[in-house]
XYZ file of C-alpha atoms in Angstrom:
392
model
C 21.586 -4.188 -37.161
C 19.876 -6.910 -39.390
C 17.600 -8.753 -37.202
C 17.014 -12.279 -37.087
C 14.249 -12.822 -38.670
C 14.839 -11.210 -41.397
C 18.157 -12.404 -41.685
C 15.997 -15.952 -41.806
C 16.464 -16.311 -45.878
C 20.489 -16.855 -45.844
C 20.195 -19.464 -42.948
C 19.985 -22.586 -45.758
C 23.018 -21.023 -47.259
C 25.245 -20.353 -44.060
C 24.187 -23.947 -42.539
C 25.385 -25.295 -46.139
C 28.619 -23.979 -45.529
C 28.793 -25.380 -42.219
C 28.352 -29.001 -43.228
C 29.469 -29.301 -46.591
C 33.418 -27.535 -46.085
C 36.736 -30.254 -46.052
C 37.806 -28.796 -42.814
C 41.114 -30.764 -43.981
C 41.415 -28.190 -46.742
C 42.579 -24.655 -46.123
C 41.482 -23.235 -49.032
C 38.355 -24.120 -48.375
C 37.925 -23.240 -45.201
C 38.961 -19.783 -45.831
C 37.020 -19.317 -48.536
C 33.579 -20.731 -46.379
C 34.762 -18.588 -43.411
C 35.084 -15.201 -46.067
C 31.611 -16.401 -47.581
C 29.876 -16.031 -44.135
C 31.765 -13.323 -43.028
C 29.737 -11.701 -45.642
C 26.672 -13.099 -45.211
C 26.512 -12.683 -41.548
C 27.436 -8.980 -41.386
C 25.832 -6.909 -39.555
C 23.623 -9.985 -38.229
C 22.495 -10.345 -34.498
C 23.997 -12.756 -31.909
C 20.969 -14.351 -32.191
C 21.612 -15.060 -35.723
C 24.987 -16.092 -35.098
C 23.582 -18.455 -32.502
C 20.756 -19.875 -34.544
C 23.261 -20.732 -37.437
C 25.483 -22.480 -34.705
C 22.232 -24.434 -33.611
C 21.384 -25.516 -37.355
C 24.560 -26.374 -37.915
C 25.263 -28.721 -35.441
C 21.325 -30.273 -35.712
C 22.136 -30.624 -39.334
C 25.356 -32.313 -38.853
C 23.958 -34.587 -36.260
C 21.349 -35.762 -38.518
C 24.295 -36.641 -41.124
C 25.680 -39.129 -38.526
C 28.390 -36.943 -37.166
C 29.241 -36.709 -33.462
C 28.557 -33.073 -31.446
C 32.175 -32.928 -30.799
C 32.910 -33.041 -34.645
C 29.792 -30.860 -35.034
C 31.129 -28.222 -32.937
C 34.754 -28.440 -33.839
C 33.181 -27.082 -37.707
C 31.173 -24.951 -36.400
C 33.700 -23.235 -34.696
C 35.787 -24.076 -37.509
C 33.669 -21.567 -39.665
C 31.916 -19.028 -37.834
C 33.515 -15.800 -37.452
C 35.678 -15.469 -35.176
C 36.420 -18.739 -35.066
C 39.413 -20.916 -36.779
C 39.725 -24.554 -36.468
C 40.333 -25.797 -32.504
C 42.188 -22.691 -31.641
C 39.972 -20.464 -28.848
C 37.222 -17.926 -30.462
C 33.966 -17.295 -29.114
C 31.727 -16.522 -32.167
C 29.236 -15.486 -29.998
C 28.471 -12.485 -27.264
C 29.612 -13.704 -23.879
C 26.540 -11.753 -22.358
C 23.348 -12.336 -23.981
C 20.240 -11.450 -23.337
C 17.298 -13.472 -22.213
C 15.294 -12.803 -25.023
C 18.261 -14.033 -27.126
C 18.382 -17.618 -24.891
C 15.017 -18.035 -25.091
C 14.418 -18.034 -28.925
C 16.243 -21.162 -28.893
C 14.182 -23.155 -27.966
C 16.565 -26.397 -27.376
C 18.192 -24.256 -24.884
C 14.961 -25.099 -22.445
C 14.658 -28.796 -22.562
C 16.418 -30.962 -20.266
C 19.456 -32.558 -21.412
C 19.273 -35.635 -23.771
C 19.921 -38.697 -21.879
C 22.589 -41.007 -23.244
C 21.603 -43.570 -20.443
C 18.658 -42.885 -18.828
C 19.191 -42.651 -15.079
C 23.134 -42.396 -15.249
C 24.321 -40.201 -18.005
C 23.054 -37.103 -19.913
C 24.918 -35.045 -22.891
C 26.689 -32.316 -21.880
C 26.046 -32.932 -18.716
C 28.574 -34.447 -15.437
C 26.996 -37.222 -13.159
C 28.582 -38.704 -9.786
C 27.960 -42.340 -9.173
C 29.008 -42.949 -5.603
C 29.102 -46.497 -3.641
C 30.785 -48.247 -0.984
C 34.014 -50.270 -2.425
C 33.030 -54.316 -4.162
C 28.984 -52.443 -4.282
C 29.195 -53.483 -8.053
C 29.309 -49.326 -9.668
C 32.285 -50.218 -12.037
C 30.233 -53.290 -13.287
C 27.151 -51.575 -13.499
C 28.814 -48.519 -15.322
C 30.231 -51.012 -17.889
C 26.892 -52.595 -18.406
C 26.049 -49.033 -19.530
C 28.648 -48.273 -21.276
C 28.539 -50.987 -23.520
C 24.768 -50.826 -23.720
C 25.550 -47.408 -25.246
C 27.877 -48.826 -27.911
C 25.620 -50.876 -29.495
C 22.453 -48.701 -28.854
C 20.412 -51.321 -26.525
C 18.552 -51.401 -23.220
C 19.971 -50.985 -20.208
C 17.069 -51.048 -16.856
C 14.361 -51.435 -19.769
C 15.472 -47.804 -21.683
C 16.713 -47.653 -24.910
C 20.090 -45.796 -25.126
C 21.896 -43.545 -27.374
C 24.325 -45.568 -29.314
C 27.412 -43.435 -28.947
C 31.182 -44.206 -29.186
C 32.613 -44.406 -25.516
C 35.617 -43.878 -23.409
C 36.471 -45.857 -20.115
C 39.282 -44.060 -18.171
C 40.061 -47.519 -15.709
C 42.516 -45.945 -13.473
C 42.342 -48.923 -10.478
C 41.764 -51.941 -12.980
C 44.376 -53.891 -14.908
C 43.045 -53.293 -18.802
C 42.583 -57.261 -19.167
C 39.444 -57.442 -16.530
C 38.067 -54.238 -17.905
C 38.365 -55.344 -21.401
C 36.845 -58.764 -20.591
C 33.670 -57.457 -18.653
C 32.943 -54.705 -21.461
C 33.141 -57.982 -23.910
C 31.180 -59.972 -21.531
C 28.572 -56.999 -21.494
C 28.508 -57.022 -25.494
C 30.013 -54.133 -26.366
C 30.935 -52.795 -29.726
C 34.729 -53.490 -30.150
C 34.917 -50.831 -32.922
C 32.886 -48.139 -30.347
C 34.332 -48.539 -26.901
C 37.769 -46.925 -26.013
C 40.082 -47.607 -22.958
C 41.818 -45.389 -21.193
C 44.378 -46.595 -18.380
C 46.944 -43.895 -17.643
C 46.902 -40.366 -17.427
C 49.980 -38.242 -17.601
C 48.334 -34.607 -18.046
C 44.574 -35.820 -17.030
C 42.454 -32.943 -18.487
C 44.375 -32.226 -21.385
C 44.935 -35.988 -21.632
C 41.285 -36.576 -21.220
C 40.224 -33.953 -23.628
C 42.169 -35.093 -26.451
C 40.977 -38.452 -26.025
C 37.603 -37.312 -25.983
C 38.221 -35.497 -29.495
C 39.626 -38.337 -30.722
C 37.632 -40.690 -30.145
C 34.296 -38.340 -30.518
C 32.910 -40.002 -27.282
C 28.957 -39.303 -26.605
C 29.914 -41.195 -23.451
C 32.786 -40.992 -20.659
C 33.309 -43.515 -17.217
C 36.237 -42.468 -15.350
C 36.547 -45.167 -12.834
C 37.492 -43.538 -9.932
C 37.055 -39.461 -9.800
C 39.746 -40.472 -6.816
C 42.397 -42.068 -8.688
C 41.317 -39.469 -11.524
C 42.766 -36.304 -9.278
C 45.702 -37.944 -7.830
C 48.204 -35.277 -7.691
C 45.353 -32.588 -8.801
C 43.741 -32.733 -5.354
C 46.680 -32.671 -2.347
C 44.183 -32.119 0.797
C 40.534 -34.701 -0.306
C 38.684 -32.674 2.637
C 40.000 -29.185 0.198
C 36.624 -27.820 -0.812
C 39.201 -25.257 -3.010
C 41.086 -27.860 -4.498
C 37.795 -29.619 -5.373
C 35.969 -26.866 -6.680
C 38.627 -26.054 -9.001
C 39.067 -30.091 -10.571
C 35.036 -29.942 -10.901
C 34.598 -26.573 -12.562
C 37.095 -28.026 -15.217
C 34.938 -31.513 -15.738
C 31.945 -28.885 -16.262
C 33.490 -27.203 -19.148
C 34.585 -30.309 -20.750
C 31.343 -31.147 -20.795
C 29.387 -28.612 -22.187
C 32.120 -28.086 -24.847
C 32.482 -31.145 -25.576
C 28.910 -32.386 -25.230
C 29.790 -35.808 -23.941
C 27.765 -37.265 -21.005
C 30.326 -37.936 -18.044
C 29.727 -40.310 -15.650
C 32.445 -40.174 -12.581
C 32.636 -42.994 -10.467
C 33.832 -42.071 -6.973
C 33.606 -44.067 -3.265
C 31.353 -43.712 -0.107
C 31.496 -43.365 3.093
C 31.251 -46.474 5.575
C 28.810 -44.264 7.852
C 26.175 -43.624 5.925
C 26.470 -44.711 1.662
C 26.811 -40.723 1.066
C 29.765 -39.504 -1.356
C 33.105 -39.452 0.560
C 35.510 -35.902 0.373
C 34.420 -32.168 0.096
C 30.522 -31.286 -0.174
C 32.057 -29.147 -3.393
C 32.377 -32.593 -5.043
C 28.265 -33.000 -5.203
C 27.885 -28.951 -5.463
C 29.954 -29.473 -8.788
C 28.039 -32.316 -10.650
C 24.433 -31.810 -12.298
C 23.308 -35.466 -11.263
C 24.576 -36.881 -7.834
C 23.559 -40.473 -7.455
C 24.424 -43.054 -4.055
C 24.211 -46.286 -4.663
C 23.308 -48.615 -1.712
C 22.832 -51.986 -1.193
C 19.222 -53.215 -0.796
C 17.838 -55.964 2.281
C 18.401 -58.922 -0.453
C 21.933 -59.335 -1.191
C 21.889 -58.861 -5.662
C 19.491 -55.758 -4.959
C 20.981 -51.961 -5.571
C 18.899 -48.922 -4.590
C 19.393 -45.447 -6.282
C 19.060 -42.349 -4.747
C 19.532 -39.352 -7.179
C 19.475 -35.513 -7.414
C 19.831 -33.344 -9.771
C 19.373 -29.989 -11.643
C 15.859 -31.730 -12.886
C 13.457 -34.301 -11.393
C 14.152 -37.743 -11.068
C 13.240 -40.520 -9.311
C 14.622 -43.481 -7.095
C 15.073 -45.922 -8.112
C 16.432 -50.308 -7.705
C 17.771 -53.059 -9.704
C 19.324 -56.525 -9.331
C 21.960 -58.360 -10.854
C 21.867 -61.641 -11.367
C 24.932 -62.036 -12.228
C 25.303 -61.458 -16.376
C 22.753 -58.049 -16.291
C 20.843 -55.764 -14.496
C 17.108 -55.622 -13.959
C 14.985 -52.911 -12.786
C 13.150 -53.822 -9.765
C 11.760 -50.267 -8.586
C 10.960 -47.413 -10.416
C 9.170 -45.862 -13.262
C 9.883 -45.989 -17.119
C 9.991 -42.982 -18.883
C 7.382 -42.049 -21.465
C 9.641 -42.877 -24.583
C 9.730 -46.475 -23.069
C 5.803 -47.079 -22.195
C 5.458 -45.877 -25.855
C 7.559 -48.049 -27.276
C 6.251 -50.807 -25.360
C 2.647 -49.997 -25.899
C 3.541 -50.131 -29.492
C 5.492 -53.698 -29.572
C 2.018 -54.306 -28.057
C -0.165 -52.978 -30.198
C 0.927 -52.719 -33.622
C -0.019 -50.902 -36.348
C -1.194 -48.765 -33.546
C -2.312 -44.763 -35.026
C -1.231 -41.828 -33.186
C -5.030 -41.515 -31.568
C -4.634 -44.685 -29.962
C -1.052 -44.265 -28.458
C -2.662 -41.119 -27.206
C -5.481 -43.322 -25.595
C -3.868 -46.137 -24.632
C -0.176 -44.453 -22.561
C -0.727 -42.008 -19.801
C 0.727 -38.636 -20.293
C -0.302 -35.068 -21.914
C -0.900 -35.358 -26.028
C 1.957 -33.438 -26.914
C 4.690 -35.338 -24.667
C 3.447 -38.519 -26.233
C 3.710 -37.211 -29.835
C 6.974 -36.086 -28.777
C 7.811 -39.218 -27.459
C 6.756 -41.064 -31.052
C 8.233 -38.452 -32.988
C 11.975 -39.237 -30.895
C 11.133 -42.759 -31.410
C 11.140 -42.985 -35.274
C 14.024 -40.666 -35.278
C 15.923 -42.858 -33.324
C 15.026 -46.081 -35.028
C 13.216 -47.486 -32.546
C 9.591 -47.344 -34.640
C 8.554 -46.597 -37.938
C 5.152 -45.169 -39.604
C 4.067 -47.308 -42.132
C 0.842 -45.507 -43.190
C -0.288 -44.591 -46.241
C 0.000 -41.128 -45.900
C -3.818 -40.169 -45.192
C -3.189 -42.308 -41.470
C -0.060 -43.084 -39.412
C 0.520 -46.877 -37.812
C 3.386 -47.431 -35.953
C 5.551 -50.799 -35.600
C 8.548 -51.574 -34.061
C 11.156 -51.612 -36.549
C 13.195 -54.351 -38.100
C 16.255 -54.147 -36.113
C 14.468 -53.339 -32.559
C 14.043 -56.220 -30.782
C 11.047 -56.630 -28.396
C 11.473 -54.799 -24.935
C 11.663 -57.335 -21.784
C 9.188 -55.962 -19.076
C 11.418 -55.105 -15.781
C 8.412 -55.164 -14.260
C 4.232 -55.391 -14.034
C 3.362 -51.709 -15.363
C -0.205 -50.570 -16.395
C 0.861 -50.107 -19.662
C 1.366 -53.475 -19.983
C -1.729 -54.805 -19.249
C-alpha cells in the first residue's frame, strides 16, 4: 500500500480536482471522480484524509463556505457522489492516522468567541425576559458583518435564526437594530420536519452560524416526557452530527430553572452539548454573568447592556484581541516587539498575528527584509471593554 508520504507528489493534482470541478456538470464530475480514482489507488486512509483536509483548506481560502467545501469533497472522493451517503474514509482509524493531521488537535475555531464555535453545539441557558435572545442576536448579527461583539472580532459568516416563540417582525427588527447584514442573516420561523428541515436550511443557506431560539419549542413533538433523559439523548446526538457535518457553530437557546439559574429538563441536555453556558443576572440590574463549561478551558465571564449593545465588564480577552489591540496601539509595530510588548509564549503570539492578517484584521507592510504591522483599512479601532495591561 502506497504510503502517504510518498503519495505526497499527486496531492497538488487531486486538491486541483477538488476545487476546480462544476459540481453542476455530470460529465465533469465523473470524469474528476475517475481521475482520482486513479490517482488515489492503492493510497492510505491517511492520504485519503489529507486530500479531504487540503481540499476543504483550499476551498476555504477561495471564499467558499465548509458546508460547500465538504459537499465537493464528498462530491469527488471515492466513494463518494454528490449529497448522497459515502464515507470516503475508514470508519476506524488509527491514532497515528488522527494525529498526522494536525488541525485535528486544535480547539475548534470560534465563530463568536465565548458563545459559538464551528462544528461545535453550545447551550445558552437563562431564566425567561434575562435578555439571551437579544444577546444571541447581537451575535448573530455581529457575525454577519464580521465585527466585535464583547471586544472579539468575529468570523463573518452567513447565519440562520430558527425564532420559534417570536413573531418574525420583532426578530427581524432587533437583528436590523443590531446591524446585521440583510444579504447574510436568514430567518427561520416554522418547522414542519425540524432536523431535516433544519439541515436543508443549513445547506442552503451555507450558515457558519445557527440560533435556534428555544431548544424547547425546537423539540416540540420530538421530546413527549422533558424529564426523558432517552428522549433527550436521542434529539442531542442528532444536533451533534449536524454539526460536525455540517461545520456550522450552533448555539441553542433553552430556559432555566427558577431555583437556581441552572439549565431546566434532563442532565442529558448539558451531557450532549460541547459548551454549556448559564446566564444569570448580576447585583446591578443591566449586568449578565456567564458561567461556562466545556470540552476546553474557558473562563467566566460578565457584560452589561445598556440598552443598544453589550459591554464586557469581567473577563479576559483572548490573545488574538490583546494583539490586535497592542497593534492599533503601536503601529508599524515588528514581530519582536508584539512579542515584547503582549503576554503569552512566542509561538501563540505569532500564531495569533499570523490569524490576524489572514483574517483581515492587520496587514504587514514591510519591505520584505522586516515585518510592521497596522491595522488595516477596513478595521476600525477596537473600543477597550475594559482597563487591561495591554493597554497601558
Amino acid at each position: 500500500m502506497m504510503s502517504a508520504t510518498s503519495s505526497a507528489p499527486i496531492l497538488p493534482r487531486a486538491v486541483h480536482f477538488l476545487v476546480t470541478t462544476d459540481l453542476a456538470d455530470p460529465a465533469a464530475v465523473e470524469g474528476a471522480q475517475e481521475a482520482l480514482r486513479a490517482l488515489l489507488e492503492g493510497t492510505s486512509g491517511a492520504f485519503l484524509e489529507a486530500v479531504a483536509g487540503a481540499g476543504r483548506a483550499e476551498l476555504l481560502r477561495a471564499g467558499l463556505e465548509p458546508r460547500e467545501a465538504g459537499v465537493r469533497v464528498r462530491a469527488l472522493l471515492p466513494g463518494g457522489g454528490g449529497d448522497a451517503p459515502g464515507e470516503p474514509l475508514p470508519l476506524v482509524r488509527s491514532l497515528a492516522d488522527i494525529l498526522a493531521d494536525p488541525a485535528s488537535l486544535r480547539p475548534p475555531e470560534a465563530v463568536v468567541r465565548r458563545l459559538a464555535w464551528r462544528g461545535r453545539t453550545t447551550l445558552l441557558a437563562a431564566r425567561e425576559k434575562e435578555g439571551k435572545s437579544t444577546l444571541s442576536r447581537r451575535a448573530a448579527a455581529t457575525a454577519s458583518r464580521g465585527g466585535r461583539f464583547l471586544g472579539e472580532r468575529c468570523l463573518r459568516v452567513p447565519v440562520l435564526v430558527v425564532a420559534l416563540e417570536e413573531a418574525v417582525g420583532d426578530v427581524a427588527r432587533s437583528l436590523h437594530d443590531f446591524g446585521a447584514d440583510p444579504s447574510r442573516v436568514f430567518v427561520v420561523d416554522r418547522l414542519v420536519d425540524p432536523f431535516n428541515d433544519l439541515a436543508r436550511a443549513i445547506e442552503t443557506t451555507s450558515a457558519g452560524l445557527v440560533v435556534v431560539d428555544t431548544l424547547a419549542a425546537f423539540a416540540e413533538g420530538l421530546v413527549d416526557d422533558p424529564s426523558s433523559s432517552s428522549a433527550w439523548t436521542a434529539v442531542m446526538s442528532k444536533f451533534t452530527r449536524l454539526t460536525r457535518d455540517s461545520g456550522t457553530a450552533l448555539l441553542l437557546l433553552h430556559h432555566a430553572r427558577k431555583s437556581d439559574g441552572a439549565y431546566r429538563d434532563s442532565s442529558a441536555i448539558g451531557a450532549g452539548v460541547d459548551v454549556l453556558i448559564e446566564m444569570r443576572a448580576g447585583e446591578e440590574q443591566s449586568v449578565r454573568r456567564f458561567s461556562p463549561r466545556g470540552r476546553w478551558p474557558m473562563d467566566a465571564f460578565s457584560c452589561s447592556f445598556d440598552g443598544k449593545d453589550f459591554h464586557l465588564v469581567a473577563g479576559e480577552l483572548s490573545l488574538d484581541a490583546r494583539v490586535e489591540l497592542f497593534v492599533q496601539h503601536n503601529a508599524g509595530a515588528s514581530m519582536r516587539a508584539i512579542r515584547g510588548g503582549v503576554t503569552g509564549k512566542a509561538e501563540a503570539i505569532q500564531n495569533a498575528v499570523e490569524r490576524l492578517v489572514e483574517h483581515g484584521a492587520i496587514e504587514d507592510r514591510g519591505d520584505g527584509s522586516s515585518r510592521a504591522f497596522y491595522l488595516t483599512g477596513d478595521a476600525p479601532p477596537m473600543a477597550l471593554p475594559f482597563p487591561t495591561e495591554d493597554a497601558a
